[in-house]
Structures are given as structure tokens and as C-alpha cells.
Short mmCIF file of C-alpha atoms in Angstrom, two decimals:
data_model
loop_
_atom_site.label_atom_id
_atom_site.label_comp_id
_atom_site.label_asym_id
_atom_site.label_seq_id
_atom_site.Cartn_x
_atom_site.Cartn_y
_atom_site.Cartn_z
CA UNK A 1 19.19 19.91 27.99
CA UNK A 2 16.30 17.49 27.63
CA UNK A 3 13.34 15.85 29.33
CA UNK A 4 12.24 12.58 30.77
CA UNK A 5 8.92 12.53 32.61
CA UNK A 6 5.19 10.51 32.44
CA UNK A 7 2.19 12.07 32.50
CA UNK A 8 -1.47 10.70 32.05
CA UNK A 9 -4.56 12.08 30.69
CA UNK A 10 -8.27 9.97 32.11
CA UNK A 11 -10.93 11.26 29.63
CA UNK A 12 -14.66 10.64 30.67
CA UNK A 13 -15.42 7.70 28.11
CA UNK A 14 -11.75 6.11 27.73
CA UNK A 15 -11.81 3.78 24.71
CA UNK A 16 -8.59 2.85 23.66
CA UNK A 17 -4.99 3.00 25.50
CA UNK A 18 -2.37 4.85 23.83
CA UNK A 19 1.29 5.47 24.42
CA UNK A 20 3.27 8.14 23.20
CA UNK A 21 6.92 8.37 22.82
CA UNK A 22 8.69 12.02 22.10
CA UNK A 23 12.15 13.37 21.37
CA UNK A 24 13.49 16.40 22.49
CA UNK A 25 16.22 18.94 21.79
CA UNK A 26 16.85 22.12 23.32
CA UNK A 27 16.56 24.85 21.11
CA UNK A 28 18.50 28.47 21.40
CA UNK A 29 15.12 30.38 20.50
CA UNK A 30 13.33 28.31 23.32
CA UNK A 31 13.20 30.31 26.69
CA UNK A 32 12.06 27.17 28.42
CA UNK A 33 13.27 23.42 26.86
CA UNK A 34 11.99 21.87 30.39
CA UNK A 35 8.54 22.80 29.14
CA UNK A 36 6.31 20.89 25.63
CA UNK A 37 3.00 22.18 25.03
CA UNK A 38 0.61 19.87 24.12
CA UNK A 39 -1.89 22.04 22.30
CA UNK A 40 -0.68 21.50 19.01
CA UNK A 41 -1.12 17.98 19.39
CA UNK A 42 -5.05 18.71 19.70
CA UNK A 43 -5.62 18.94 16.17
CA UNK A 44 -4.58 15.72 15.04
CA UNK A 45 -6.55 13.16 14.62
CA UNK A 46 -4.91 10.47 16.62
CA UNK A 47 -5.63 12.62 19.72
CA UNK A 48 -9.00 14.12 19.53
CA UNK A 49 -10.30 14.99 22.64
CA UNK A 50 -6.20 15.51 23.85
CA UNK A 51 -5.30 18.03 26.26
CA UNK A 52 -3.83 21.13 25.11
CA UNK A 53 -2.33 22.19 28.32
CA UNK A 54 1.86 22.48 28.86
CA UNK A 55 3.86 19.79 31.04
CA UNK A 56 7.22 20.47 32.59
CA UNK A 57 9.48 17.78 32.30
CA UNK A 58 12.40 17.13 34.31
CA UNK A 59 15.85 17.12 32.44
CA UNK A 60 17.52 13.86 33.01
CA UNK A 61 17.38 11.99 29.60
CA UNK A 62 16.09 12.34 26.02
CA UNK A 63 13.19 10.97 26.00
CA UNK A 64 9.98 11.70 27.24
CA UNK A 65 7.00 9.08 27.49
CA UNK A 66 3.78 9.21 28.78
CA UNK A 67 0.31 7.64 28.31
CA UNK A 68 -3.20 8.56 28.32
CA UNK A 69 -6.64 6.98 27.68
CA UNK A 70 -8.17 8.62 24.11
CA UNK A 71 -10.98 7.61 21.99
CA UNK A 72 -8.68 6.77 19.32
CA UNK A 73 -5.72 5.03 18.06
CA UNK A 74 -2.43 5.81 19.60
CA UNK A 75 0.78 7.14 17.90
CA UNK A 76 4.51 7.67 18.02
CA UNK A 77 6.15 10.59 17.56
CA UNK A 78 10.02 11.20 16.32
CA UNK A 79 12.12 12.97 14.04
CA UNK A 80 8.86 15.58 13.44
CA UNK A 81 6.86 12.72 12.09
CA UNK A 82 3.59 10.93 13.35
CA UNK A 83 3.24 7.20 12.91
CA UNK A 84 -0.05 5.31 13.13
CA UNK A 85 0.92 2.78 16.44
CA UNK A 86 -2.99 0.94 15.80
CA UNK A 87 -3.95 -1.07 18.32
CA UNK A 88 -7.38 -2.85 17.55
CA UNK A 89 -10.19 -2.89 20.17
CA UNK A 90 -12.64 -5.45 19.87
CA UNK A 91 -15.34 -3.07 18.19
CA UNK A 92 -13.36 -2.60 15.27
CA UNK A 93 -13.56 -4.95 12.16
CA UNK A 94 -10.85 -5.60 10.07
CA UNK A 95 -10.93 -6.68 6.88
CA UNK A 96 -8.17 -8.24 4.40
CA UNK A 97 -7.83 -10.31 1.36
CA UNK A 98 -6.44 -13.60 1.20
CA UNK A 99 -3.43 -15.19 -1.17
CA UNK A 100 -5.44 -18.38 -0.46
CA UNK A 101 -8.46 -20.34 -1.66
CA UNK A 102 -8.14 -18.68 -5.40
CA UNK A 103 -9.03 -21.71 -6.97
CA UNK A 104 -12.14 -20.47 -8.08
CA UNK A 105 -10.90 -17.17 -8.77
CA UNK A 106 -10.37 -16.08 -12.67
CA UNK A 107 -7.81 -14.19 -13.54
CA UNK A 108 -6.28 -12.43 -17.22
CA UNK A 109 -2.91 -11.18 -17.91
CA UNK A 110 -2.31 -8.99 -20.18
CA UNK A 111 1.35 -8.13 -21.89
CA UNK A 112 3.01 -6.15 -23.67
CA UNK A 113 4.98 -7.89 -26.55
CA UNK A 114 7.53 -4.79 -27.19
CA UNK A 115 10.51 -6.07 -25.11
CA UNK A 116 9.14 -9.14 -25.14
CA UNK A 117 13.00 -10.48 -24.01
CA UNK A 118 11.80 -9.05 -20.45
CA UNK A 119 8.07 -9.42 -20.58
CA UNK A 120 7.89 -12.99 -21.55
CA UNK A 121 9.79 -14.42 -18.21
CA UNK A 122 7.60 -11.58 -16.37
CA UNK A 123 4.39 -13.43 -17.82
CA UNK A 124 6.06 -16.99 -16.93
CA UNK A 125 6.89 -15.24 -13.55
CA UNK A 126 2.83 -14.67 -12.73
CA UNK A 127 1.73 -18.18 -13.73
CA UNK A 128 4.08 -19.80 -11.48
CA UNK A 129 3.11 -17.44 -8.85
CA UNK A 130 -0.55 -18.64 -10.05
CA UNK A 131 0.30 -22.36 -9.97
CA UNK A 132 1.79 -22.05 -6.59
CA UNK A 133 -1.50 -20.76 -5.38
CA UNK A 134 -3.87 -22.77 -6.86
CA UNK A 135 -5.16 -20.90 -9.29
CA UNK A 136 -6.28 -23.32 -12.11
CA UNK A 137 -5.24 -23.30 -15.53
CA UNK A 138 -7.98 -23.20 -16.69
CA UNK A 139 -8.84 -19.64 -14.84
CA UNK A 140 -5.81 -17.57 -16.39
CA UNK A 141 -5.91 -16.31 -19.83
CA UNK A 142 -2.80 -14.20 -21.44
CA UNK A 143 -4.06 -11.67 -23.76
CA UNK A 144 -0.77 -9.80 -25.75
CA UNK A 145 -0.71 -6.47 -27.28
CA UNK A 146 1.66 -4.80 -29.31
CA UNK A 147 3.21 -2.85 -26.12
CA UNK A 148 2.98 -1.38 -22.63
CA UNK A 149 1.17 2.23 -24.07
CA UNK A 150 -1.83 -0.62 -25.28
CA UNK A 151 -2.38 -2.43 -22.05
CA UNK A 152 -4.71 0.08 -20.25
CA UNK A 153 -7.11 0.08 -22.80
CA UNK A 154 -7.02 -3.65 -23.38
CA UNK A 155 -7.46 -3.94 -19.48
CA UNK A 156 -10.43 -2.06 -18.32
CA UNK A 157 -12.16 -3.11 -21.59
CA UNK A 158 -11.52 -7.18 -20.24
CA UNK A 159 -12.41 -6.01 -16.56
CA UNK A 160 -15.32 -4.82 -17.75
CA UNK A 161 -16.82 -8.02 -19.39
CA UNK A 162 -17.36 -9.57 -15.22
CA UNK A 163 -15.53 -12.53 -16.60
CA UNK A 164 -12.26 -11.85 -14.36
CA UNK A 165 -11.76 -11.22 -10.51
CA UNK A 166 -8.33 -9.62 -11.48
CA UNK A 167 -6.45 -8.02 -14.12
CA UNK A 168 -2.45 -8.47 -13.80
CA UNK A 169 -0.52 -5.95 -16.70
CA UNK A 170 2.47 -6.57 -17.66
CA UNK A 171 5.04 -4.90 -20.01
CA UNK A 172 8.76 -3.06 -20.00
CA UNK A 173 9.34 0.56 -20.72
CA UNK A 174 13.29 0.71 -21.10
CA UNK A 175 14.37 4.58 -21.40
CA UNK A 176 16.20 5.73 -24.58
CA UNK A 177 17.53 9.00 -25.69
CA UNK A 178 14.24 10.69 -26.08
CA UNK A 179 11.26 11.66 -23.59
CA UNK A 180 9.25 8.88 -25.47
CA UNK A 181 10.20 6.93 -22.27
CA UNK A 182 8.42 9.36 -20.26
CA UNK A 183 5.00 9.47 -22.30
CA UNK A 184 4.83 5.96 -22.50
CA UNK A 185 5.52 5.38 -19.15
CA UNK A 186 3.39 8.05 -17.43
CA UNK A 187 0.31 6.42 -19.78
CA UNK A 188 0.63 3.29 -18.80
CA UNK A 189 0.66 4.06 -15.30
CA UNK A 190 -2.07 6.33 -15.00
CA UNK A 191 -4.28 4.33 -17.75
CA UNK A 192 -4.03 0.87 -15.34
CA UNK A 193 -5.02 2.67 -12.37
CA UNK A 194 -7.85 4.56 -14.34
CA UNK A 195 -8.80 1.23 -15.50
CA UNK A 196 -9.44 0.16 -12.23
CA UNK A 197 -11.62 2.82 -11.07
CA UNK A 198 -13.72 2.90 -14.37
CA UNK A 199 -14.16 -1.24 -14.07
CA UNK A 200 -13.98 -1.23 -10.00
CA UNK A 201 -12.13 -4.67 -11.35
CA UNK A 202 -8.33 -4.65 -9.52
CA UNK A 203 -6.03 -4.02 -12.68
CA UNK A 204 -2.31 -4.26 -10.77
CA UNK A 205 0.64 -2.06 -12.28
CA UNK A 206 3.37 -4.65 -13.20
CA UNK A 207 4.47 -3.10 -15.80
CA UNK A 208 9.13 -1.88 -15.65
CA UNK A 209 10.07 0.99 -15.85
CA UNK A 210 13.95 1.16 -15.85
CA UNK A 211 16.70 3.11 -16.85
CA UNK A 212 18.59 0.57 -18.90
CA UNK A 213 18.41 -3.31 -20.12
CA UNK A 214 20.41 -4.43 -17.07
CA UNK A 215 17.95 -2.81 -14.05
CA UNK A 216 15.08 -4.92 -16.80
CA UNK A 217 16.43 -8.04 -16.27
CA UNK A 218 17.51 -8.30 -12.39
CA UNK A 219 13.83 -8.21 -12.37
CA UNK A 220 12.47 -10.20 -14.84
CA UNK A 221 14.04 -13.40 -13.15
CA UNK A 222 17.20 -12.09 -11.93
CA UNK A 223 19.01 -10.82 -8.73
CA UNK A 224 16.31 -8.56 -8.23
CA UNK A 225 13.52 -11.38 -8.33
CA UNK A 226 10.51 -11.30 -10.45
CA UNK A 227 8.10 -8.93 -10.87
CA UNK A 228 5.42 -10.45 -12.71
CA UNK A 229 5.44 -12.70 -10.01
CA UNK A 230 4.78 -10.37 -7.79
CA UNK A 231 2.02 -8.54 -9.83
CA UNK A 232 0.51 -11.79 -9.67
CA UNK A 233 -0.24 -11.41 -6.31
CA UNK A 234 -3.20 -9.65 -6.97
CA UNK A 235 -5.06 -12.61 -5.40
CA UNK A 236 -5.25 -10.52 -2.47
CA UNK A 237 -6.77 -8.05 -4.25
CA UNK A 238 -9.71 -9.87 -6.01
CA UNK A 239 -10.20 -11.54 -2.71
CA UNK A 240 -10.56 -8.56 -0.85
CA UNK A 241 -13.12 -6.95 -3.21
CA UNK A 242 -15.18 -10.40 -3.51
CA UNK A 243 -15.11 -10.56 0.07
CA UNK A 244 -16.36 -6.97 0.20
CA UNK A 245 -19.07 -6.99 -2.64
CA UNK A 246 -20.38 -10.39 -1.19
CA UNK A 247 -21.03 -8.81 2.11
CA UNK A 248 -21.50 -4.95 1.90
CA UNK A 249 -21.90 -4.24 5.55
CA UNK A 250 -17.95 -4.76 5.65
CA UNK A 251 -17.91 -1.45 4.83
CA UNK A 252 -21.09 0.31 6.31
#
């Protein structure tokens, strides 16, 4: 059996309208599958203020909708899961970066040379992606270093000079026979994001991490696209954060 009925919930101060879609099953433990109780949805944050009262449905379909006026954002549920469903009132500011007016922007790759067969065309992949965004030429510098376990510390020590709005790292780590894969990789990955924090400079992860050669080059140009272009998208990023820093009440 299930349940197909609408309620609605009027608080005092109604803010935003939400809807909420549910799917249920009956359930051999459940003395009652007509009936949902809504308490548990009380504690989440979506629905603060929510009722906590139980509805009985009618059983004529699967799905049961209803909506209610909440001082918050609405969301859907299914499968078990919640799903932000935001809808935007006018109060609310939103702010994003832009891929556009980067001309001004400065930017500094820095790449591995180790596998340099597959970090070259991701380096040639991030100017073009550069170019194409008008990022001038004379903004980018490429700084290389021996290999992908060097690239953290070369980073944050190049975000840290204020000379760059981004830092884009590139590099392969191609797994062999041994866990050295796993060190190097694991390093790298936690040493760019740490050099972010420490620098508060975006350093962006474009480093590969594959299983073999072949999975390395579908994306270092191939079927898979490129991923240093990709990494070079970081404009976003350092637009975001100049955005933010120029005018700090974007995030009081």
C-alpha cells in the first residue's frame, strides 16, 4: 500500500515557500503505512520550525506531496536522502566567481617534470584554456620541478609572495608495483590543499592520478579531454576570492 495526499503547514512569520516530495513503501513491521510522522523531520535544518505532528494519507498512489511556508530553504526527499531544492528570496546574496574579465588576473603553473610525456600537453592544456580567456601572456608563468611529490611546497611558497591570484599544479602519478604510488599521491593531494589554506591563495589539484599509462593519456589531450585545461579554470576561483577580499561585507 502507499499514500498520496497534500497537506500545508502556515507558520507565523512565513519566509520562504517550500515543497516537499516523499516516497513511500509499506513496510511488514509498520502497523499503520497510511500514517508518516513528521517529527523526525524537525531536526533538520531545512525545516526548522516544522511540525512534528503525524498525517494520514490516503492510499491511492506512491507519492505523497505537500507544501508548507518555513523560514528556510525547501528540500526533496527520496530514496532516504535529503537534497538541498534552494530557492533564493530576495534577502539573500549570492556570490560567485567569474571565468571572465581575467585579463588582469596573474596566474603561475607549476609542473611536475616526472612523466613529463603527460604533464607537458597538461601544461599546454591550461594556457590554451588561459588564452581562450584572456588571460595575458604576460600574466602566466610555468615554474617546473622535478615531480608531483615537489609541487606543494613549490606552490604555497609562490602563493605566498602576493604576486599571483591563482596557483594551477600540475603533474602525473602513474601507479607501479609498489605503494610508492600511494605516498606520492596522498602528498601531493593533501600538500596542494594545505597550501591553500596556509597562503589563503587558490592552489587547484590538477595533478593524475591513474592506474596505468593509458587512463594518463585519455586525459592529457585524449578521449577523456584535458585536464590541465580544466585546472586552469581556476579563474573562477581567484575571482571569487578578489571579489570577496575587495569587499568583505560579502561575507558578514
Amino acid at each position: 500500500m502507499a499514500c498520496d495526499a497534500a497537506m500545508s503547514t502556515m507558520l507565523s512569520k512565513p519566509v520562504l515557500q517550500c515543497h516537499i516530495n516523499a516516497t513511500f513503501s509499506t513496510s511488514a513491521r509498520s502497523p499503520d503505512p497510511t500514517r508518516i510522522s513528521l517529527r523526525s523531520l524537525k531536526s533538520s535544518p531545512y525545516m526548522l520550525g516544522s511540525s512534528s505532528s503525524a498525517a494520514t494519507f490516503a492510499p491511492s498512489s506512491q507519492i505523497c506531496s505537500f507544501s508548507c511556508k518555513q523560514p528556510a530553504v525547501g528540500f526533496m526527499l527520496g530514496q532516504g536522502r535529503k537534497t538541498p531544492n534552494l530557492r533564493v528570496s530576495a534577502i539573500i546574496k549570492e556570490h560567485t566567481g567569474s571565468i571572465l574579465g581575467a585579463e588582469n588576473l596573474r596566474f603561475v603553473v607549476v609542473a611536475g617534470r616526472f612523466n613529463e610525456v603527460i604533464t607537458k600537453p597538461l601544461v599546454a592544456g591550461a594556457l590554451e584554456t588561459f588564452k581562450r580567456f584572456a588571460v595575458k601572456d604576460e600574466h602566466i608563468d610555468v615554474i617546473w620541478v622535478p615531480g608531483s611529490f615537489e609541487i606543494p611546497m613549490t606552490a604555497q611558497t609562490l602563493a605566498k609572495t602576493g604576486r599571483y591570484h591563482a596557483v594551477v599544479c600540475i603533474g602525473a602519478v602513474i601507479k607501479g608495483a609498489t605503494t610508492h604510488y600511494d605516498a606520492v599521491a596522498n602528498s601531493a593531494a593533501s600538500g596542494v590543499m594545505s597550501a591553500s589554506l596556509n597562503s589563503g591563495v587558490p592552489c587547484i589539484f590538477g595533478i593524475l592520478t591513474c592506474e596505468n599509462m593509458e587512463q594518463a593519456i585519455d586525459r592529457a589531450g585524449g578521449k577523456v579531454g584535458n585536464k590541465g585545461g580544466e585546472a586552469a579554470l581556476t579563474i573562477e576561483m581567484a575571482s571569487l576570492l578578489l571579489h570577496i577580499s575587495a569587499d568583505k561585507r560579502a561575507i558578514i
